[in-house]
Tab-separated table of C-alpha atoms and ligand atoms in Angstrom:
chain	number	residue	atom	x	y	z
A	27	UNK	CA	1.775	295.261	211.312
A	28	UNK	CA	1.047	298.707	212.770
A	29	UNK	CA	3.892	301.164	213.310
A	30	UNK	CA	4.434	302.779	216.694
A	31	UNK	CA	6.887	305.622	217.156
A	32	UNK	CA	8.092	306.157	220.744
A	33	UNK	CA	9.649	309.529	221.448
A	34	UNK	CA	12.229	309.691	224.239
A	35	UNK	CA	14.886	312.217	225.149
A	36	UNK	CA	15.592	312.473	228.872
A	37	UNK	CA	17.003	310.069	231.458
A	38	UNK	CA	13.729	309.069	233.132
A	39	UNK	CA	12.198	308.385	229.725
A	40	UNK	CA	14.817	305.814	228.799
A	41	UNK	CA	13.965	303.949	231.991
A	42	UNK	CA	10.209	304.080	231.275
A	43	UNK	CA	10.795	303.121	227.664
A	44	UNK	CA	12.845	299.996	228.471
A	45	UNK	CA	9.946	297.764	229.600
A	46	UNK	CA	7.587	299.309	227.027
A	47	UNK	CA	9.879	298.682	224.059
A	48	UNK	CA	10.285	295.069	225.115
A	49	UNK	CA	6.520	294.595	224.881
A	50	UNK	CA	5.839	296.882	221.912
A	51	UNK	CA	8.308	295.115	219.660
A	52	UNK	CA	6.463	291.832	220.147
A	53	UNK	CA	3.322	293.197	218.481
A	54	UNK	CA	4.215	296.300	216.474
A	55	UNK	CA	6.858	297.729	214.207
A	56	UNK	CA	8.207	299.622	217.206
A	57	UNK	CA	10.408	302.561	216.207
A	58	UNK	CA	12.183	304.933	218.595
A	59	UNK	CA	13.143	308.559	218.157
A	60	UNK	CA	15.699	310.047	220.555
A	61	UNK	CA	15.348	313.823	220.660
A	62	UNK	CA	18.805	314.410	222.132
A	63	UNK	CA	17.469	316.301	225.149
A	64	UNK	CA	19.937	314.358	227.291
A	65	UNK	CA	22.963	313.302	225.292
A	66	UNK	CA	25.870	312.746	227.757
A	67	UNK	CA	27.135	309.137	227.947
A	68	UNK	CA	26.002	308.776	231.540
A	69	UNK	CA	22.617	310.463	231.000
A	70	UNK	CA	21.691	308.544	227.848
A	71	UNK	CA	23.927	305.860	226.294
A	72	UNK	CA	24.431	303.921	229.526
A	73	UNK	CA	20.690	303.254	229.801
A	74	UNK	CA	20.372	301.907	226.263
A	75	UNK	CA	23.321	299.607	226.941
A	76	UNK	CA	22.527	298.308	230.411
A	77	UNK	CA	18.765	298.024	229.907
A	78	UNK	CA	19.130	296.384	226.499
A	79	UNK	CA	17.038	298.996	224.686
A	80	UNK	CA	17.541	298.804	220.905
A	81	UNK	CA	19.461	301.786	219.513
A	82	UNK	CA	17.120	304.629	218.507
A	83	UNK	CA	16.019	304.506	214.873
A	84	UNK	CA	16.070	308.308	214.649
A	85	UNK	CA	17.938	311.045	216.488
A	86	UNK	CA	17.603	314.845	216.454
A	87	UNK	CA	20.431	317.284	216.621
A	88	UNK	CA	19.465	319.893	219.172
A	89	UNK	CA	23.018	320.755	220.218
A	90	UNK	CA	23.334	324.461	220.732
A	91	UNK	CA	19.640	325.042	221.485
A	92	UNK	CA	19.939	326.871	224.776
A	93	UNK	CA	16.337	327.853	225.503
A	94	UNK	CA	13.230	325.733	226.102
A	95	UNK	CA	11.663	327.287	223.000
A	96	UNK	CA	14.565	326.581	220.655
A	97	UNK	CA	14.955	323.066	221.997
A	98	UNK	CA	11.273	322.266	221.575
A	99	UNK	CA	11.149	323.817	218.111
A	100	UNK	CA	14.071	321.746	216.821
A	101	UNK	CA	12.611	318.562	218.273
A	102	UNK	CA	9.209	319.354	216.837
A	103	UNK	CA	10.643	319.823	213.347
A	104	UNK	CA	12.568	316.551	213.520
A	105	UNK	CA	9.639	314.539	214.936
A	106	UNK	CA	7.331	315.938	212.248
A	107	UNK	CA	9.731	314.849	209.510
A	108	UNK	CA	10.002	311.318	210.870
A	109	UNK	CA	6.209	311.140	211.132
A	110	UNK	CA	5.860	312.250	207.503
A	111	UNK	CA	8.363	309.609	206.398
A	112	UNK	CA	7.232	306.701	208.565
A	113	UNK	CA	3.492	307.384	208.894
A	114	UNK	CA	3.203	305.882	212.402
A	115	UNK	CA	-0.189	304.629	213.565
A	116	UNK	CA	0.476	306.033	217.045
A	117	UNK	CA	3.023	308.073	218.970
A	118	UNK	CA	4.033	306.914	222.441
A	119	UNK	CA	5.095	309.706	224.780
A	120	UNK	CA	6.317	309.474	228.368
A	121	UNK	CA	5.978	311.787	231.340
A	122	UNK	CA	6.509	315.493	231.118
A	123	UNK	CA	9.674	316.669	229.364
A	124	UNK	CA	10.126	319.009	226.397
A	125	UNK	CA	10.416	315.888	224.236
A	126	UNK	CA	6.931	314.890	225.448
A	127	UNK	CA	5.601	318.328	224.583
A	128	UNK	CA	7.167	318.434	221.110
A	129	UNK	CA	5.817	314.986	220.218
A	130	UNK	CA	2.385	315.852	221.626
A	131	UNK	CA	2.168	318.914	219.397
A	132	UNK	CA	3.226	316.947	216.318
A	133	UNK	CA	0.714	314.183	217.077
A	134	UNK	CA	-2.094	316.672	217.629
A	135	UNK	CA	-1.353	318.646	214.440
A	136	UNK	CA	-0.858	315.560	212.244
A	137	UNK	CA	-3.817	313.680	213.751
A	138	UNK	CA	-1.626	310.777	214.856
A	139	UNK	CA	-3.103	309.087	217.941
A	140	UNK	CA	-1.044	309.947	221.016
A	141	UNK	CA	-0.493	307.432	223.790
A	142	UNK	CA	0.580	309.164	227.002
A	143	UNK	CA	2.280	307.009	229.593
A	144	UNK	CA	2.315	308.508	233.080
A	145	UNK	CA	-0.759	310.610	232.340
A	146	UNK	CA	-2.754	312.737	234.767
A	147	UNK	CA	0.055	313.745	237.120
A	148	UNK	CA	-0.235	317.268	238.458
A	149	UNK	CA	1.872	319.295	240.872
A	150	UNK	CA	-0.505	322.284	240.429
A	151	UNK	CA	2.603	324.428	240.083
A	152	UNK	CA	2.432	325.932	236.619
A	153	UNK	CA	5.818	327.587	237.103
A	154	UNK	CA	7.295	324.118	236.535
A	155	UNK	CA	7.974	323.553	232.832
A	156	UNK	CA	7.004	319.917	233.399
A	157	UNK	CA	3.485	320.874	234.519
A	158	UNK	CA	2.842	322.727	231.253
A	159	UNK	CA	4.160	319.770	229.265
A	160	UNK	CA	1.909	317.323	231.126
A	161	UNK	CA	-1.206	319.391	230.637
A	162	UNK	CA	-0.669	319.706	226.884
A	163	UNK	CA	0.194	316.009	226.515
A	164	UNK	CA	-2.918	314.893	228.401
A	165	UNK	CA	-5.247	317.285	226.598
A	166	UNK	CA	-4.366	315.875	223.164
A	167	UNK	CA	-3.776	312.192	223.942
A	168	UNK	CA	-6.094	309.508	222.614
A	169	UNK	CA	-5.020	306.927	225.194
A	170	UNK	CA	-4.053	307.993	228.701
A	171	UNK	CA	-2.302	305.529	230.973
A	172	UNK	CA	-2.470	306.717	234.564
A	173	UNK	CA	-0.372	305.156	237.317
A	174	UNK	CA	-2.727	306.161	240.159
A	175	UNK	CA	-6.364	306.928	240.966
A	176	UNK	CA	-5.350	310.500	241.820
A	177	UNK	CA	-4.045	310.909	238.277
A	178	UNK	CA	-7.387	309.759	236.861
A	179	UNK	CA	-9.242	312.161	239.165
A	180	UNK	CA	-6.971	315.023	238.004
A	181	UNK	CA	-7.920	314.357	234.388
A	182	UNK	CA	-11.607	314.235	235.237
A	183	UNK	CA	-11.339	317.584	237.036
A	184	UNK	CA	-9.917	319.101	233.847
A	185	UNK	CA	-12.846	317.723	231.848
A	186	UNK	CA	-10.820	314.930	230.228
A	187	UNK	CA	-13.331	312.132	230.565
A	188	UNK	CA	-13.150	309.878	227.491
A	189	UNK	CA	-13.262	306.082	227.546
A	190	UNK	CA	-9.538	305.631	226.881
A	191	UNK	CA	-8.291	306.595	230.312
A	192	UNK	CA	-6.754	303.585	232.005
A	193	UNK	CA	-5.124	302.779	235.312
A	194	UNK	CA	-2.379	300.336	234.537
A	195	UNK	CA	0.194	300.743	237.256
A	196	UNK	CA	3.526	302.389	236.647
A	197	UNK	CA	6.124	301.217	234.149
A	198	UNK	CA	8.862	302.307	236.583
A	199	UNK	CA	7.523	299.697	238.971
A	200	UNK	CA	8.120	297.078	236.255
A	201	UNK	CA	11.767	298.111	236.253
A	202	UNK	CA	12.181	298.227	240.020
A	203	UNK	CA	10.691	294.755	240.414
A	204	UNK	CA	13.081	293.426	237.812
A	205	UNK	CA	16.242	295.130	239.027
A	206	UNK	CA	15.979	295.698	242.794
A	207	UNK	CA	16.373	292.039	243.828
A	208	UNK	CA	19.640	291.835	241.872
A	209	UNK	CA	21.575	294.840	243.181
A	210	UNK	CA	24.228	294.730	245.900
A	211	UNK	CA	25.394	297.483	248.293
A	212	UNK	CA	27.955	299.924	246.903
A	213	UNK	CA	28.941	301.762	250.090
A	214	UNK	CA	30.281	300.283	253.339
A	215	UNK	CA	29.247	302.978	255.814
A	216	UNK	CA	25.722	304.352	256.443
A	217	UNK	CA	24.709	307.112	253.996
A	218	UNK	CA	21.922	309.156	252.469
A	219	UNK	CA	21.515	309.115	248.673
A	220	UNK	CA	20.817	312.491	247.083
A	221	UNK	CA	19.907	313.976	243.706
A	222	UNK	CA	19.012	317.638	243.152
A	223	UNK	CA	18.386	319.206	239.766
A	224	UNK	CA	15.126	321.212	239.646
A	225	UNK	CA	15.555	324.890	238.667
A	226	UNK	CA	14.089	326.227	241.931
A	227	UNK	CA	16.814	324.391	243.879
A	228	UNK	CA	19.727	324.997	241.524
A	229	UNK	CA	19.281	328.312	239.708
A	230	UNK	CA	19.742	330.598	242.703
A	231	UNK	CA	23.284	330.429	244.136
A	232	UNK	CA	22.119	331.074	247.713
A	233	UNK	CA	19.486	328.381	247.546
A	234	UNK	CA	21.903	325.822	246.125
A	235	UNK	CA	24.580	326.669	248.684
A	236	UNK	CA	22.080	326.553	251.560
A	237	UNK	CA	20.874	323.110	250.485
A	238	UNK	CA	24.409	321.740	250.281
A	239	UNK	CA	25.320	323.202	253.665
A	240	UNK	CA	22.187	321.708	255.220
A	241	UNK	CA	22.980	318.284	253.748
A	242	UNK	CA	26.556	318.523	254.992
A	243	UNK	CA	25.304	319.130	258.542
A	244	UNK	CA	23.085	316.026	258.708
A	245	UNK	CA	25.847	314.035	260.360
A	246	UNK	CA	26.025	311.218	257.850
A	247	UNK	CA	27.797	310.577	254.570
A	248	UNK	CA	25.878	311.894	251.565
A	249	UNK	CA	26.267	310.222	248.189
A	250	UNK	CA	25.231	312.992	245.809
A	251	UNK	CA	24.672	311.950	242.184
A	252	UNK	CA	25.225	315.212	240.434
A	253	UNK	CA	23.026	316.026	237.433
A	254	UNK	CA	24.839	317.930	234.618
A	255	UNK	CA	22.547	320.903	235.208
A	256	UNK	CA	23.548	321.104	238.884
A	257	UNK	CA	27.229	320.651	238.079
A	258	UNK	CA	27.009	323.470	235.585
A	259	UNK	CA	25.381	325.756	238.164
A	260	UNK	CA	27.988	324.912	240.819
A	261	UNK	CA	30.829	325.906	238.538
A	262	UNK	CA	28.988	329.002	237.241
A	263	UNK	CA	28.417	330.150	240.837
A	264	UNK	CA	31.975	329.303	241.895
A	265	UNK	CA	30.774	326.933	244.612
A	266	UNK	CA	33.651	324.579	245.464
A	267	UNK	CA	32.510	320.988	246.037
A	268	UNK	CA	35.475	320.330	248.325
A	269	UNK	CA	34.095	322.605	251.056
A	270	UNK	CA	31.390	320.048	251.955
A	271	UNK	CA	33.065	317.518	254.210
A	272	UNK	CA	30.449	314.804	254.271
A	273	UNK	CA	29.163	315.069	250.696
A	274	UNK	CA	30.661	312.716	248.169
A	275	UNK	CA	29.748	314.020	244.724
A	276	UNK	CA	29.567	311.335	242.055
A	277	UNK	CA	28.863	311.562	238.320
A	278	UNK	CA	25.393	310.423	237.272
A	279	UNK	CA	25.282	306.644	237.498
A	280	UNK	CA	23.473	304.015	235.455
A	281	UNK	CA	20.079	302.716	236.482
A	282	UNK	CA	21.323	299.623	238.305
A	283	UNK	CA	23.654	301.701	240.444
A	284	UNK	CA	20.948	304.262	241.105
A	285	UNK	CA	18.661	301.508	242.393
A	286	UNK	CA	21.487	300.053	244.471
A	287	UNK	CA	22.316	303.405	246.048
A	288	UNK	CA	18.650	303.933	246.911
A	289	UNK	CA	18.001	300.432	248.177
A	290	UNK	CA	20.818	300.474	250.738
A	291	UNK	CA	20.616	304.140	251.790
A	292	UNK	CA	19.275	305.145	255.194
A	293	UNK	CA	17.138	307.735	253.424
A	294	UNK	CA	16.815	309.246	249.968
A	295	UNK	CA	16.871	313.040	249.674
A	296	UNK	CA	15.817	314.351	246.275
A	297	UNK	CA	13.798	316.708	244.127
A	298	UNK	CA	13.409	314.101	241.373
A	299	UNK	CA	9.961	312.879	240.416
A	300	UNK	CA	11.050	309.364	239.558
A	301	UNK	CA	13.199	308.874	242.631
A	302	UNK	CA	10.349	309.765	245.003
A	303	UNK	CA	8.404	306.911	243.464
A	304	UNK	CA	11.309	304.494	243.360
A	305	UNK	CA	12.081	305.160	247.016
A	306	UNK	CA	8.473	304.264	247.850
A	307	UNK	CA	8.618	301.102	245.757
A	308	UNK	CA	11.862	300.157	247.534
A	309	UNK	CA	10.184	300.837	250.890
A	310	UNK	CA	12.747	303.513	251.580
A	311	UNK	CA	12.120	306.736	253.479
A	312	UNK	CA	12.367	309.797	251.218
A	313	UNK	CA	12.647	313.528	251.804
A	314	UNK	CA	11.668	315.682	248.856
A	315	UNK	CA	13.138	319.164	248.617
A	316	UNK	CA	10.040	320.671	247.059
A	317	UNK	CA	6.949	322.493	248.270
A	318	UNK	CA	4.601	320.194	246.399
A	319	UNK	CA	4.652	316.860	244.615
A	320	UNK	CA	2.631	315.197	241.901
A	321	UNK	CA	3.297	311.853	243.597
A	322	UNK	CA	0.984	312.611	246.522
A	323	UNK	CA	0.403	308.984	247.482
A	324	UNK	CA	4.021	308.656	248.578
A	325	UNK	CA	3.365	311.206	251.342
A	326	UNK	CA	1.012	308.850	253.195
A	327	UNK	CA	2.315	307.426	256.461
A	328	UNK	CA	5.563	309.370	256.367
A	329	UNK	CA	7.301	307.541	253.508
A	330	UNK	CA	7.923	310.818	251.748
A	331	UNK	CA	8.160	314.239	253.448
A	332	UNK	CA	8.206	317.594	251.691
A	333	UNK	CA	10.802	320.048	253.004
A	334	UNK	CA	11.359	323.292	251.178
A	335	UNK	CA	11.743	326.722	252.794
A	336	UNK	CA	12.867	325.642	256.243
A	337	UNK	CA	15.733	323.208	255.743
A	338	UNK	CA	16.112	322.700	259.504
A	339	UNK	CA	13.084	320.415	259.076
A	340	UNK	CA	15.351	317.919	257.322
A	341	UNK	CA	16.580	316.652	260.686
A	342	UNK	CA	13.045	316.378	262.067
A	343	UNK	CA	11.918	314.455	258.991
A	344	UNK	CA	14.857	312.066	259.325
A	345	UNK	CA	13.822	311.195	262.862
A	346	UNK	CA	10.400	309.972	261.742
A	347	UNK	CA	9.649	306.309	261.239
A	348	UNK	CA	7.312	305.634	258.325
A	349	UNK	CA	4.139	303.628	258.946
A	350	UNK	CA	2.004	301.360	256.758
A	351	UNK	CA	3.222	300.710	253.213
A	352	UNK	CA	1.208	299.739	250.151
A	353	UNK	CA	3.320	297.283	248.197
A	354	UNK	CA	1.094	297.448	245.121
A	355	UNK	CA	0.515	301.217	245.006
A	356	UNK	CA	2.234	301.408	241.615
A	357	UNK	CA	1.067	298.065	240.289
A	358	UNK	CA	2.366	294.542	240.163
A	359	UNK	CA	5.269	295.035	237.758
A	360	UNK	CA	3.285	294.243	234.607
A	361	UNK	CA	2.213	297.708	233.542
A	362	UNK	CA	4.034	297.647	230.190
A	363	UNK	CA	2.418	294.360	229.218
A	364	UNK	CA	-1.023	295.627	230.140
A	365	UNK	CA	-0.561	298.948	228.316
A	366	UNK	CA	0.641	297.199	225.162
A	367	UNK	CA	-2.348	294.837	225.278
A	368	UNK	CA	-4.747	297.767	225.431
A	369	UNK	CA	-2.931	299.558	222.601
A	370	UNK	CA	-3.160	296.440	220.470
A	371	UNK	CA	-6.914	296.276	221.026
A	372	UNK	CA	-7.503	299.967	220.371
A	373	UNK	CA	-5.335	300.527	217.329
B	534	LIG	N1	18.830	307.901	238.044
B	534	LIG	C1	19.919	307.222	237.505
B	534	LIG	N2	21.160	307.654	237.836
B	534	LIG	C2	21.395	308.704	238.651
B	534	LIG	C3	20.283	309.385	239.200
B	534	LIG	C4	19.017	308.963	238.860
B	534	LIG	O1	19.736	306.248	236.782
B	534	LIG	O2	22.557	309.044	238.875
B	534	LIG	C5	17.483	307.434	237.687
B	534	LIG	C6	16.578	307.193	238.862
B	534	LIG	O3	16.812	305.914	239.411
B	534	LIG	C7	15.208	307.348	238.221
B	534	LIG	C8	15.425	308.412	237.168
B	534	LIG	O4	16.836	308.457	236.949
B	534	LIG	O5	14.824	306.162	237.581
B	534	LIG	C9	14.923	309.757	237.611
B	534	LIG	O6	15.277	310.702	236.666
B	534	LIG	P1	15.475	312.247	236.982
B	534	LIG	O7	15.619	312.454	238.429
B	534	LIG	O8	16.561	312.723	236.080
B	534	LIG	O9	14.157	312.911	236.402
B	534	LIG	P2	12.694	313.142	237.013
B	534	LIG	O10	12.172	311.816	237.443
B	534	LIG	O11	12.796	314.129	238.104
B	534	LIG	O12	11.930	313.683	235.860
């Protein structure tokens, strides 16, 4: 039996890994390494528990690594060691985090075939750490699983044209299809669901304050799931949460609750990559507080609207009614099965 090592480390990766691990373990010796990028209970452990993901076989200790470089270096060292010990036949990497980057570099240097899930996404904003991580991961991957045609076209434009580029839908769609029908409303009154954590929205105190003030003025309750990074910035900047009358800040929630909050919200307001997609899959209007997105398909027919510099456009965007919706844009909920089948054939 071939050995597959999946490398995960951040919240969205646990969610992508859940349906993959279920399939991988049917056909492979499917090991998991958790890099420790996200380690809080509610950013990590809760997902393993509620999504039934087996405990990671290996973990890295990156506590105390405060810069991107230190973090990536520690992960890289730990992933390399596990690869030397376990001799995996392939490394599975997800999305665009520092964990993805570290594993991609190890795979490339040790000539271990890399399987990139969520390949080909581009925001064309190289100031985003995620964009750099994606480019490196795609460049060195043997098998590239792209959720959309745009992603495939992006790879082609960069000269990545080999025969192992596949469109297989999106593994997050597998999860939404499984979970969304089961979740019940969590809030009685009408509300918008919000998450904000990208550096360009949180690292400048004025920007962060302006966003929160704009949200507070929208005239509806805001359920704001607060990422540890954003919480840290709020306290560092001395911004008191209590000053925002309509915003209810909540700790990060598990996946089921996140889907429930999105499903029953009047609109989702976010700068998250995954949530833009989930909102689309849930047929929910979304406003993205960014100047660009890698999930360009969600912008069609008003399902997702970009608002960045001029936050007064939030109100205008909220007044729009989205048009036609493509139910199968991100696949039919069987992406993980399809990806695993292709891996089995290729390895
Ligand atoms: N999410 C969650 N709990 C929360 C907020 C988000 O489970 O309190 C989920 C959300 O449903 C989506 C994923 O986390 O599946 C998105 O991750 P995140 O926004 O951290 O990262 P990004 O997608 O921007 O890389």
